[in-house]
Amino acid sequence: TLDFESDPAKIEQIRELADGGQNYLVYILELFFKTPVEDDEVTEILSLQNENGSWKDIDYNDQKVSRCEQTLHAVRFQRLAVYHRLHPERNDVARALHAAISFWGSCMPVTRSWYYNQVNIPKTFAPGFLLFKDEMSAKEKEIAVAQMSRAKLTRTGQNLVWEAGNLLVAGLLDDNEQQVRQMALIIQNELKISKTVAGLQPDWSFLQHGAQLQFGNYGQSFAVSQAYWAQALTGTELALSEEKRQILKDYITKGVGRTIWGGYMDQNALGRQIFPKSQYSKALSLEYAMLNLGLTEKDVENGPRYYPNADFCNYRGNGWYASLRMQSSRTIGYEAINNENMKSYFSADGALLVRRSGDEFFDVAPVWNWRHIPGTTSYEDGTELWGTHTRLPYNRSDKVFGGVSGSLMTAAMEYDRDSLEARKVWIFDSDVIVCLGRGIKSLRDGDEI
């Protein structure tokens, strides 16, 4: 779906986001893999490869829990596989590919992260394995299938979609039609309205890791992955049904797509992935997923929408966008995993973010005052902030709710968390936002504000 001839600037944008393949976020790599592989890139990759097929600048024992260096081996294999398909006369490239498979099979590197072992690294290898399949020896194909089969179908929601996708590729490599069909069915079966607090919700929000809004993390990847497989299986017996396709379109146009404004994803929707340029890169990735489904920005619903399952709402007005992120005893505000989002303690306590151009909060995280988030009430006690997770206090009140009538949207939150109490109401209309608060007090000193 990347039309480079009409918009060549996208090539450089995506290459910059991917940092030449060294940004190991799956959604960025998927875009990077669609950019042309130039001669100078191949020359550099070959110059760094050792005789045994490893690369000099990769720590194959890297034990970080994210940005695991082992992924770069798979990235380079994929880039060489694309180049080799277009330039089969380059025997040096073919030799490098064989050596890379051989080395990987000799040690099968493992990271500390289940996600990198079972999802990220196999998924990164997948395109290269398929492109090079016909030239693999039986032993090399065995290594490729073993790598893709590290996925175990032990997860839920988007994690399950990723794992099933990897096993689908394993089936293609192993010419196992039954496995391909089974995995395609598992992927497509996730395109349904969930009856639990995991996956796609009846209000078009997306929850994962408990009742926690995940538009910008798992929810964004869900849209991208499902759109990818919908496109890949078009014209086959495994093509997505119209009913499932409509569910996916509705999720984008009424859910995750509503958080994109002016080419940037809402910071309130990012989840824990507040990475450099993530507001832009996530929006760009979703844009290409929409193209796979024949959707454009014009298809995204405007006006107000309240997501009761997530304690979240947003308003797409005429020239402006606003979102409100809350939490209740029913939901989880934010999480901090893999040393990500470590200052998010107050980030779902009534955070109200208003945008016009779209980039007002772009890469604000390093200088953001995480105690003074718009719309929230917090305390200054001189201690270091931390990220929230299940062991920490959440809002004890279940009185968080809202609704929409025409152009009018209201939301209310009773707040009872970690010594703070408050009652707040927000009213949104086409040209106004009203914020009201009362009974705001801290039990630490007994003073009412």
Tab-separated table of C-alpha atoms in Angstrom:
chain	number	residue	atom	x	y	z
A	1	THR	CA	0.000	0.000	0.000
A	2	LEU	CA	3.011	2.333	0.029
A	3	ASP	CA	2.827	4.513	-3.058
A	4	PHE	CA	6.381	5.801	-3.110
A	5	GLU	CA	6.304	7.085	-6.655
A	6	SER	CA	3.660	9.682	-5.855
A	7	ASP	CA	4.997	10.499	-2.381
A	8	PRO	CA	8.720	9.636	-2.179
A	9	ALA	CA	9.124	11.715	0.989
A	10	LYS	CA	7.393	8.881	2.849
A	11	ILE	CA	10.439	6.673	2.234
A	12	GLU	CA	12.712	8.933	4.236
A	13	GLN	CA	10.099	9.510	6.929
A	14	ILE	CA	9.677	5.803	7.513
A	15	ARG	CA	13.400	5.084	7.351
A	16	GLU	CA	13.979	7.787	9.930
A	17	LEU	CA	11.260	6.383	12.197
A	18	ALA	CA	12.757	2.905	11.857
A	19	ASP	CA	16.294	4.218	12.452
A	20	GLY	CA	17.583	2.113	9.589
A	21	GLY	CA	15.903	-0.978	11.004
A	22	GLN	CA	17.141	-0.498	14.568
A	23	ASN	CA	13.755	0.541	15.963
A	24	TYR	CA	12.320	-2.850	16.863
A	25	LEU	CA	8.678	-1.859	17.315
A	26	VAL	CA	6.700	-4.216	15.097
A	27	TYR	CA	4.400	-1.608	13.575
A	28	ILE	CA	7.373	0.534	12.547
A	29	LEU	CA	9.259	-2.445	11.125
A	30	GLU	CA	6.212	-3.408	9.044
A	31	LEU	CA	6.351	0.008	7.367
A	32	PHE	CA	10.139	-0.101	7.029
A	33	PHE	CA	9.979	-3.497	5.336
A	34	LYS	CA	7.887	-1.957	2.547
A	35	THR	CA	10.541	0.624	1.666
A	36	PRO	CA	13.000	-0.129	-1.177
A	37	VAL	CA	16.280	-1.836	-0.288
A	38	GLU	CA	19.105	0.182	-1.852
A	39	ASP	CA	22.574	-1.042	-2.859
A	40	ASP	CA	24.353	0.957	-0.165
A	41	GLU	CA	22.158	-0.566	2.566
A	42	VAL	CA	23.032	-4.063	1.365
A	43	THR	CA	26.723	-3.196	1.191
A	44	GLU	CA	26.682	-2.024	4.794
A	45	ILE	CA	24.797	-5.109	5.984
A	46	LEU	CA	27.251	-7.427	4.249
A	47	SER	CA	30.270	-5.538	5.602
A	48	LEU	CA	29.107	-6.126	9.181
A	49	GLN	CA	28.440	-9.852	8.811
A	50	ASN	CA	30.883	-12.380	10.272
A	51	GLU	CA	31.810	-15.554	8.403
A	52	ASN	CA	29.583	-17.629	10.681
A	53	GLY	CA	26.522	-15.606	9.675
A	54	SER	CA	26.232	-13.423	12.776
A	55	TRP	CA	26.648	-9.651	12.733
A	56	LYS	CA	29.498	-7.890	14.502
A	57	ASP	CA	27.421	-5.169	16.134
A	58	ILE	CA	24.644	-7.361	17.598
A	59	ASP	CA	24.708	-8.613	21.194
A	60	TYR	CA	23.115	-12.044	20.815
A	61	ASN	CA	23.009	-12.404	24.612
A	62	ASP	CA	21.172	-9.114	25.121
A	63	GLN	CA	18.899	-9.485	28.145
A	64	LYS	CA	16.938	-6.239	27.976
A	65	VAL	CA	13.155	-6.621	28.219
A	66	SER	CA	12.526	-4.306	25.234
A	67	ARG	CA	14.455	-3.126	22.164
A	68	CYS	CA	16.163	-6.539	22.239
A	69	GLU	CA	19.148	-6.502	19.880
A	70	GLN	CA	18.532	-10.034	18.608
A	71	THR	CA	15.704	-8.598	16.502
A	72	LEU	CA	18.219	-6.785	14.297
A	73	HIS	CA	19.446	-10.147	12.961
A	74	ALA	CA	15.933	-10.837	11.680
A	75	VAL	CA	15.610	-7.294	10.287
A	76	ARG	CA	18.799	-7.666	8.232
A	77	PHE	CA	17.801	-11.124	7.032
A	78	GLN	CA	14.525	-9.689	5.773
A	79	ARG	CA	16.190	-6.789	3.962
A	80	LEU	CA	18.652	-9.114	2.261
A	81	ALA	CA	15.829	-11.480	1.272
A	82	VAL	CA	13.935	-8.662	-0.447
A	83	TYR	CA	17.064	-7.528	-2.277
A	84	HIS	CA	17.908	-11.095	-3.302
A	85	ARG	CA	14.444	-11.614	-4.773
A	86	LEU	CA	14.981	-8.546	-6.962
A	87	HIS	CA	18.661	-9.294	-7.719
A	88	PRO	CA	19.036	-13.098	-7.846
A	89	GLU	CA	22.371	-12.749	-9.626
A	90	ARG	CA	24.022	-11.517	-6.401
A	91	ASN	CA	25.561	-14.745	-5.086
A	92	ASP	CA	27.153	-12.895	-2.164
A	93	VAL	CA	23.697	-11.925	-0.905
A	94	ALA	CA	22.461	-15.525	-1.207
A	95	ARG	CA	25.498	-16.757	0.741
A	96	ALA	CA	24.833	-14.177	3.458
A	97	LEU	CA	21.231	-15.369	3.789
A	98	HIS	CA	22.244	-19.030	4.091
A	99	ALA	CA	24.890	-18.115	6.667
A	100	ALA	CA	22.416	-16.037	8.670
A	101	ILE	CA	19.961	-18.945	8.900
A	102	SER	CA	22.719	-21.376	9.816
A	103	PHE	CA	24.045	-19.187	12.627
A	104	TRP	CA	20.597	-18.564	14.061
A	105	GLY	CA	19.822	-22.275	14.053
A	106	SER	CA	23.100	-23.081	15.805
A	107	CYS	CA	22.230	-21.064	18.906
A	108	MET	CA	18.548	-20.011	18.666
A	109	PRO	CA	19.036	-16.840	20.763
A	110	VAL	CA	16.532	-16.262	23.566
A	111	THR	CA	15.692	-12.947	25.248
A	112	ARG	CA	14.269	-12.224	28.703
A	113	SER	CA	10.995	-11.173	27.073
A	114	TRP	CA	8.363	-13.747	26.141
A	115	TYR	CA	7.035	-11.175	23.660
A	116	TYR	CA	10.306	-10.920	21.745
A	117	ASN	CA	10.774	-14.709	21.767
A	118	GLN	CA	7.258	-15.640	20.683
A	119	VAL	CA	6.042	-12.590	18.751
A	120	ASN	CA	8.504	-9.875	17.772
A	121	ILE	CA	11.502	-11.824	16.473
A	122	PRO	CA	9.521	-14.536	14.616
A	123	LYS	CA	7.246	-11.885	13.104
A	124	THR	CA	10.289	-9.923	11.951
A	125	PHE	CA	11.789	-13.028	10.331
A	126	ALA	CA	8.525	-14.033	8.639
A	127	PRO	CA	8.664	-12.005	5.386
A	128	GLY	CA	12.293	-12.971	4.748
A	129	PHE	CA	11.648	-16.645	5.390
A	130	LEU	CA	8.765	-16.659	2.915
A	131	LEU	CA	10.774	-14.816	0.255
A	132	PHE	CA	13.735	-17.201	0.638
A	133	LYS	CA	11.709	-20.384	1.163
A	134	ASP	CA	12.356	-21.931	-2.263
A	135	GLU	CA	16.122	-21.654	-1.829
A	136	MET	CA	16.284	-23.062	1.696
A	137	SER	CA	17.723	-26.497	2.340
A	138	ALA	CA	15.641	-28.958	4.343
A	139	LYS	CA	17.704	-28.103	7.439
A	140	GLU	CA	17.269	-24.360	6.919
A	141	LYS	CA	13.525	-24.747	6.470
A	142	GLU	CA	13.441	-26.759	9.697
A	143	ILE	CA	15.184	-23.873	11.490
A	144	ALA	CA	12.713	-21.364	10.032
A	145	VAL	CA	9.681	-23.430	11.054
A	146	ALA	CA	11.103	-23.908	14.556
A	147	GLN	CA	11.621	-20.167	14.915
A	148	MET	CA	8.098	-19.315	13.775
A	149	SER	CA	6.694	-22.070	16.013
A	150	ARG	CA	7.959	-20.412	19.175
A	151	ALA	CA	4.477	-18.908	19.333
A	152	LYS	CA	2.351	-21.058	21.647
A	153	LEU	CA	-1.190	-19.634	21.436
A	154	THR	CA	-1.115	-19.030	25.176
A	155	ARG	CA	-2.295	-15.406	25.151
A	156	THR	CA	-5.454	-13.416	24.491
A	157	GLY	CA	-6.528	-10.463	22.354
A	158	GLN	CA	-3.866	-8.954	20.135
A	159	ASN	CA	-1.141	-11.169	21.619
A	160	LEU	CA	-3.106	-14.179	20.350
A	161	VAL	CA	-3.453	-12.578	16.898
A	162	TRP	CA	0.323	-12.081	16.733
A	163	GLU	CA	1.040	-15.656	17.789
A	164	ALA	CA	-1.494	-17.120	15.350
A	165	GLY	CA	0.005	-15.018	12.553
A	166	ASN	CA	3.459	-16.428	13.252
A	167	LEU	CA	2.104	-19.982	13.269
A	168	LEU	CA	0.279	-19.291	10.008
A	169	VAL	CA	3.638	-18.427	8.435
A	170	ALA	CA	5.095	-21.614	9.962
A	171	GLY	CA	2.335	-23.514	8.183
A	172	LEU	CA	3.182	-21.843	4.876
A	173	LEU	CA	6.859	-22.708	5.291
A	174	ASP	CA	6.012	-26.312	6.170
A	175	ASP	CA	3.329	-26.645	3.458
A	176	ASN	CA	0.831	-27.477	6.196
A	177	GLU	CA	-2.493	-26.365	4.770
A	178	GLN	CA	-4.474	-27.478	7.819
A	179	GLN	CA	-2.352	-25.293	10.097
A	180	VAL	CA	-2.680	-22.304	7.781
A	181	ARG	CA	-6.457	-22.627	7.778
A	182	GLN	CA	-6.600	-23.110	11.544
A	183	MET	CA	-4.457	-20.050	12.274
A	184	ALA	CA	-6.380	-17.862	9.828
A	185	LEU	CA	-9.571	-18.849	11.641
A	186	ILE	CA	-8.069	-17.967	15.045
A	187	ILE	CA	-7.011	-14.543	13.765
A	188	GLN	CA	-10.414	-13.818	12.264
A	189	ASN	CA	-12.291	-15.144	15.296
A	190	GLU	CA	-10.788	-12.297	17.352
A	191	LEU	CA	-12.762	-9.906	15.137
A	192	LYS	CA	-15.781	-10.044	17.386
A	193	ILE	CA	-17.345	-8.106	20.217
A	194	SER	CA	-15.761	-9.550	23.342
A	195	LYS	CA	-17.810	-10.733	26.312
A	196	THR	CA	-14.836	-10.243	28.654
A	197	VAL	CA	-12.505	-7.367	29.579
A	198	ALA	CA	-10.046	-8.392	26.854
A	199	GLY	CA	-10.248	-7.404	23.223
A	200	LEU	CA	-12.779	-5.437	21.209
A	201	GLN	CA	-15.584	-4.056	23.378
A	202	PRO	CA	-19.254	-3.318	22.564
A	203	ASP	CA	-18.530	0.429	22.788
A	204	TRP	CA	-15.708	0.079	20.168
A	205	SER	CA	-12.913	0.535	22.700
A	206	PHE	CA	-10.125	-2.046	22.989
A	207	LEU	CA	-9.026	-3.439	26.346
A	208	GLN	CA	-6.070	-5.608	27.301
A	209	HIS	CA	-4.217	-6.472	30.502
A	210	GLY	CA	-7.491	-6.171	32.354
A	211	ALA	CA	-10.103	-3.449	31.924
A	212	GLN	CA	-7.555	-1.012	30.544
A	213	LEU	CA	-7.895	1.160	27.440
A	214	GLN	CA	-5.268	0.135	24.868
A	215	PHE	CA	-6.102	2.158	21.744
A	216	GLY	CA	-2.493	3.199	21.200
A	217	ASN	CA	-0.791	-0.061	22.081
A	218	TYR	CA	-2.526	-3.411	21.591
A	219	GLY	CA	-5.588	-1.762	20.077
A	220	GLN	CA	-3.599	-0.007	17.371
A	221	SER	CA	-1.669	-3.203	16.612
A	222	PHE	CA	-4.967	-5.104	16.465
A	223	ALA	CA	-6.258	-2.823	13.718
A	224	VAL	CA	-2.964	-2.991	11.811
A	225	SER	CA	-2.633	-6.788	12.102
A	226	GLN	CA	-6.220	-7.524	11.142
A	227	ALA	CA	-6.035	-5.162	8.156
A	228	TYR	CA	-2.787	-6.849	7.068
A	229	TRP	CA	-4.270	-10.344	7.145
A	230	ALA	CA	-7.482	-9.132	5.526
A	231	GLN	CA	-5.395	-7.839	2.614
A	232	ALA	CA	-3.092	-10.875	2.487
A	233	LEU	CA	-5.962	-13.378	2.334
A	234	THR	CA	-8.096	-11.442	-0.155
A	235	GLY	CA	-8.991	-13.600	-3.153
A	236	THR	CA	-8.446	-16.890	-1.320
A	237	GLU	CA	-10.792	-19.348	0.373
A	238	LEU	CA	-9.647	-17.800	3.667
A	239	ALA	CA	-10.738	-14.276	2.758
A	240	LEU	CA	-12.319	-12.247	5.546
A	241	SER	CA	-16.116	-12.351	5.535
A	242	GLU	CA	-18.001	-9.139	4.914
A	243	GLU	CA	-19.407	-9.299	8.438
A	244	LYS	CA	-15.923	-9.482	9.947
A	245	ARG	CA	-14.614	-6.815	7.589
A	246	GLN	CA	-17.389	-4.473	8.707
A	247	ILE	CA	-16.530	-5.082	12.372
A	248	LEU	CA	-12.929	-4.118	11.638
A	249	LYS	CA	-13.997	-1.000	9.746
A	250	ASP	CA	-16.340	0.002	12.567
A	251	TYR	CA	-13.589	-0.473	15.131
A	252	ILE	CA	-11.328	1.874	13.189
A	253	THR	CA	-13.911	4.506	12.284
A	254	LYS	CA	-15.680	4.528	15.668
A	255	GLY	CA	-12.788	3.513	17.902
A	256	VAL	CA	-9.038	3.792	17.435
A	257	GLY	CA	-9.278	5.982	14.322
A	258	ARG	CA	-11.078	8.690	16.282
A	259	THR	CA	-7.925	9.291	18.360
A	260	ILE	CA	-5.993	10.483	15.268
A	261	TRP	CA	-6.140	14.235	14.718
A	262	GLY	CA	-3.977	16.173	12.301
A	263	GLY	CA	-1.800	13.107	11.700
A	264	TYR	CA	-1.024	12.490	15.390
A	265	MET	CA	-2.458	10.031	17.887
A	266	ASP	CA	-3.957	11.398	21.069
A	267	GLN	CA	-1.492	11.230	23.975
A	268	ASN	CA	-4.419	10.168	26.184
A	269	ALA	CA	-4.747	7.069	23.982
A	270	LEU	CA	-1.102	6.004	23.717
A	271	GLY	CA	-1.114	3.647	26.691
A	272	ARG	CA	2.354	2.938	28.016
A	273	GLN	CA	4.077	3.397	24.645
A	274	ILE	CA	5.049	7.045	25.003
A	275	PHE	CA	8.104	6.647	22.786
A	276	PRO	CA	9.840	9.314	20.676
A	277	LYS	CA	7.631	10.209	17.711
A	278	SER	CA	5.114	7.527	18.682
A	279	GLN	CA	2.130	9.862	18.264
A	280	TYR	CA	3.122	10.354	14.634
A	281	SER	CA	4.364	6.824	13.856
A	282	LYS	CA	1.258	5.159	15.295
A	283	ALA	CA	-0.996	7.438	13.279
A	284	LEU	CA	1.021	6.727	10.123
A	285	SER	CA	0.852	2.978	10.681
A	286	LEU	CA	-2.909	3.144	11.158
A	287	GLU	CA	-3.231	5.240	8.005
A	288	TYR	CA	-1.741	2.430	5.908
A	289	ALA	CA	-3.924	-0.144	7.650
A	290	MET	CA	-6.933	1.933	6.630
A	291	LEU	CA	-5.725	1.964	3.038
A	292	ASN	CA	-5.721	-1.857	3.107
A	293	LEU	CA	-9.436	-1.666	3.890
A	294	GLY	CA	-10.287	1.116	1.466
A	295	LEU	CA	-10.787	3.650	4.270
A	296	THR	CA	-9.628	7.259	4.506
A	297	GLU	CA	-9.746	9.934	7.188
A	298	LYS	CA	-13.099	11.065	5.809
A	299	ASP	CA	-14.622	7.755	6.937
A	300	VAL	CA	-13.755	8.372	10.589
A	301	GLU	CA	-16.720	9.367	12.742
A	302	ASN	CA	-16.803	12.952	14.009
A	303	GLY	CA	-18.644	14.468	16.953
A	304	PRO	CA	-18.794	13.071	20.498
A	305	ARG	CA	-18.397	9.477	21.662
A	306	TYR	CA	-18.280	8.054	25.181
A	307	TYR	CA	-16.637	4.663	25.858
A	308	PRO	CA	-18.183	3.365	29.105
A	309	ASN	CA	-16.106	0.157	29.162
A	310	ALA	CA	-12.938	2.229	29.227
A	311	ASP	CA	-13.968	5.349	31.224
A	312	PHE	CA	-12.849	7.402	28.226
A	313	CYS	CA	-14.464	9.842	25.812
A	314	ASN	CA	-13.434	12.119	22.970
A	315	TYR	CA	-14.949	14.852	20.842
A	316	ARG	CA	-13.995	15.453	17.209
A	317	GLY	CA	-15.283	18.952	16.636
A	318	ASN	CA	-15.072	21.481	13.837
A	319	GLY	CA	-11.373	22.340	13.908
A	320	TRP	CA	-10.690	20.891	17.344
A	321	TYR	CA	-10.330	17.623	19.228
A	322	ALA	CA	-10.565	16.868	22.945
A	323	SER	CA	-10.304	13.707	24.997
A	324	LEU	CA	-10.947	12.849	28.619
A	325	ARG	CA	-9.304	9.889	30.320
A	326	MET	CA	-10.708	8.711	33.630
A	327	GLN	CA	-10.604	5.604	35.806
A	328	SER	CA	-13.007	3.938	38.229
A	329	SER	CA	-13.097	0.869	40.439
A	330	ARG	CA	-14.081	-1.023	37.259
A	331	THR	CA	-11.064	-0.026	35.174
A	332	ILE	CA	-7.276	0.286	35.256
A	333	GLY	CA	-5.915	3.729	34.487
A	334	TYR	CA	-2.428	3.105	33.132
A	335	GLU	CA	0.306	0.522	33.422
A	336	ALA	CA	4.084	0.660	33.623
A	337	ILE	CA	5.819	-2.389	32.135
A	338	ASN	CA	9.332	-2.833	30.719
A	339	ASN	CA	10.362	0.489	32.289
A	340	GLU	CA	7.815	2.264	30.086
A	341	ASN	CA	5.485	5.040	31.292
A	342	MET	CA	7.151	5.243	34.702
A	343	LYS	CA	5.608	8.599	35.725
A	344	SER	CA	1.996	7.894	34.811
A	345	TYR	CA	0.475	7.800	38.303
A	346	PHE	CA	-2.025	10.649	37.679
A	347	SER	CA	-2.431	10.189	33.917
A	348	ALA	CA	-5.952	8.712	34.014
A	349	ASP	CA	-7.366	10.850	36.820
A	350	GLY	CA	-9.504	13.064	34.593
A	351	ALA	CA	-6.850	14.089	32.072
A	352	LEU	CA	-8.397	16.540	29.594
A	353	LEU	CA	-6.306	17.203	26.487
A	354	VAL	CA	-7.450	19.651	23.801
A	355	ARG	CA	-5.867	19.860	20.334
A	356	ARG	CA	-6.381	21.959	17.239
A	357	SER	CA	-3.434	21.298	14.901
A	358	GLY	CA	-2.869	17.823	16.330
A	359	ASP	CA	0.775	18.135	17.349
A	360	GLU	CA	0.317	20.223	20.522
A	361	PHE	CA	1.528	17.374	22.749
A	362	PHE	CA	4.000	15.860	20.282
A	363	ASP	CA	6.993	14.373	22.149
A	364	VAL	CA	6.097	16.379	25.239
A	365	ALA	CA	6.946	13.489	27.591
A	366	PRO	CA	10.523	14.524	28.541
A	367	VAL	CA	9.396	17.983	29.710
A	368	TRP	CA	5.833	17.110	30.747
A	369	ASN	CA	4.934	17.910	34.345
A	370	TRP	CA	3.417	14.571	35.270
A	371	ARG	CA	1.825	16.027	38.428
A	372	HIS	CA	0.157	18.924	36.599
A	373	ILE	CA	-1.710	17.101	33.816
A	374	PRO	CA	-4.647	19.222	32.598
A	375	GLY	CA	-7.902	18.291	34.302
A	376	THR	CA	-6.395	16.289	37.146
A	377	THR	CA	-6.000	17.033	40.844
A	378	SER	CA	-2.763	15.860	42.423
A	379	TYR	CA	-0.575	16.509	45.424
A	380	GLU	CA	2.973	17.832	45.716
A	381	ASP	CA	4.812	15.821	48.345
A	382	GLY	CA	8.318	15.972	46.935
A	383	THR	CA	8.490	12.257	46.170
A	384	GLU	CA	9.389	10.676	42.840
A	385	LEU	CA	6.411	9.720	40.697
A	386	TRP	CA	5.947	6.154	39.536
A	387	GLY	CA	3.844	4.220	37.083
A	388	THR	CA	0.635	2.488	38.032
A	389	HIS	CA	-0.027	-1.220	37.948
A	390	THR	CA	-2.303	-3.667	39.745
A	391	ARG	CA	-0.480	-3.454	43.085
A	392	LEU	CA	-1.068	0.293	43.419
A	393	PRO	CA	-4.208	2.167	44.605
A	394	TYR	CA	-6.825	2.924	41.978
A	395	ASN	CA	-9.957	4.989	42.162
A	396	ARG	CA	-12.208	3.238	44.688
A	397	SER	CA	-15.408	4.776	43.335
A	398	ASP	CA	-17.559	3.179	40.655
A	399	LYS	CA	-19.367	6.472	40.036
A	400	VAL	CA	-17.678	7.302	36.734
A	401	PHE	CA	-20.022	7.603	33.780
A	402	GLY	CA	-21.120	9.680	30.806
A	403	GLY	CA	-23.383	9.894	27.807
A	404	VAL	CA	-24.054	11.522	24.440
A	405	SER	CA	-27.157	13.221	23.059
A	406	GLY	CA	-26.761	14.801	19.650
A	407	SER	CA	-23.835	17.220	19.788
A	408	LEU	CA	-23.813	17.228	23.598
A	409	MET	CA	-21.613	14.950	25.704
A	410	THR	CA	-21.332	14.846	29.484
A	411	ALA	CA	-18.988	12.903	31.749
A	412	ALA	CA	-18.707	12.693	35.518
A	413	MET	CA	-16.168	11.217	37.902
A	414	GLU	CA	-16.238	10.705	41.644
A	415	TYR	CA	-12.603	10.436	42.678
A	416	ASP	CA	-11.463	8.559	45.779
A	417	ARG	CA	-7.845	7.564	45.494
A	418	ASP	CA	-4.826	7.624	47.751
A	419	SER	CA	-6.007	10.371	50.161
A	420	LEU	CA	-7.634	12.546	47.470
A	421	GLU	CA	-11.361	13.021	47.033
A	422	ALA	CA	-13.180	15.026	44.341
A	423	ARG	CA	-16.340	15.214	42.271
A	424	LYS	CA	-15.976	16.479	38.713
A	425	VAL	CA	-18.249	17.000	35.717
A	426	TRP	CA	-17.339	17.827	32.117
A	427	ILE	CA	-19.775	19.104	29.473
A	428	PHE	CA	-18.802	19.160	25.793
A	429	ASP	CA	-20.684	20.783	22.938
A	430	SER	CA	-19.785	21.859	19.419
A	431	ASP	CA	-17.957	25.017	20.524
A	432	VAL	CA	-17.475	24.777	24.292
A	433	ILE	CA	-16.073	22.601	27.089
A	434	VAL	CA	-17.293	23.236	30.635
A	435	CYS	CA	-15.391	21.761	33.609
A	436	LEU	CA	-16.932	21.757	37.096
A	437	GLY	CA	-15.528	20.478	40.379
A	438	ARG	CA	-16.575	20.377	44.026
A	439	GLY	CA	-15.689	18.614	47.274
A	440	ILE	CA	-12.018	18.519	46.336
A	441	LYS	CA	-10.004	17.655	49.439
A	442	SER	CA	-7.036	15.702	50.652
A	443	LEU	CA	-7.301	13.449	53.688
A	444	ARG	CA	-3.614	13.986	54.290
A	445	ASP	CA	-4.272	17.329	55.967
A	446	GLY	CA	-8.048	17.453	56.139
A	447	ASP	CA	-8.212	20.742	54.252
A	448	GLU	CA	-10.950	21.148	51.654
A	449	ILE	CA	-10.168	23.186	48.559
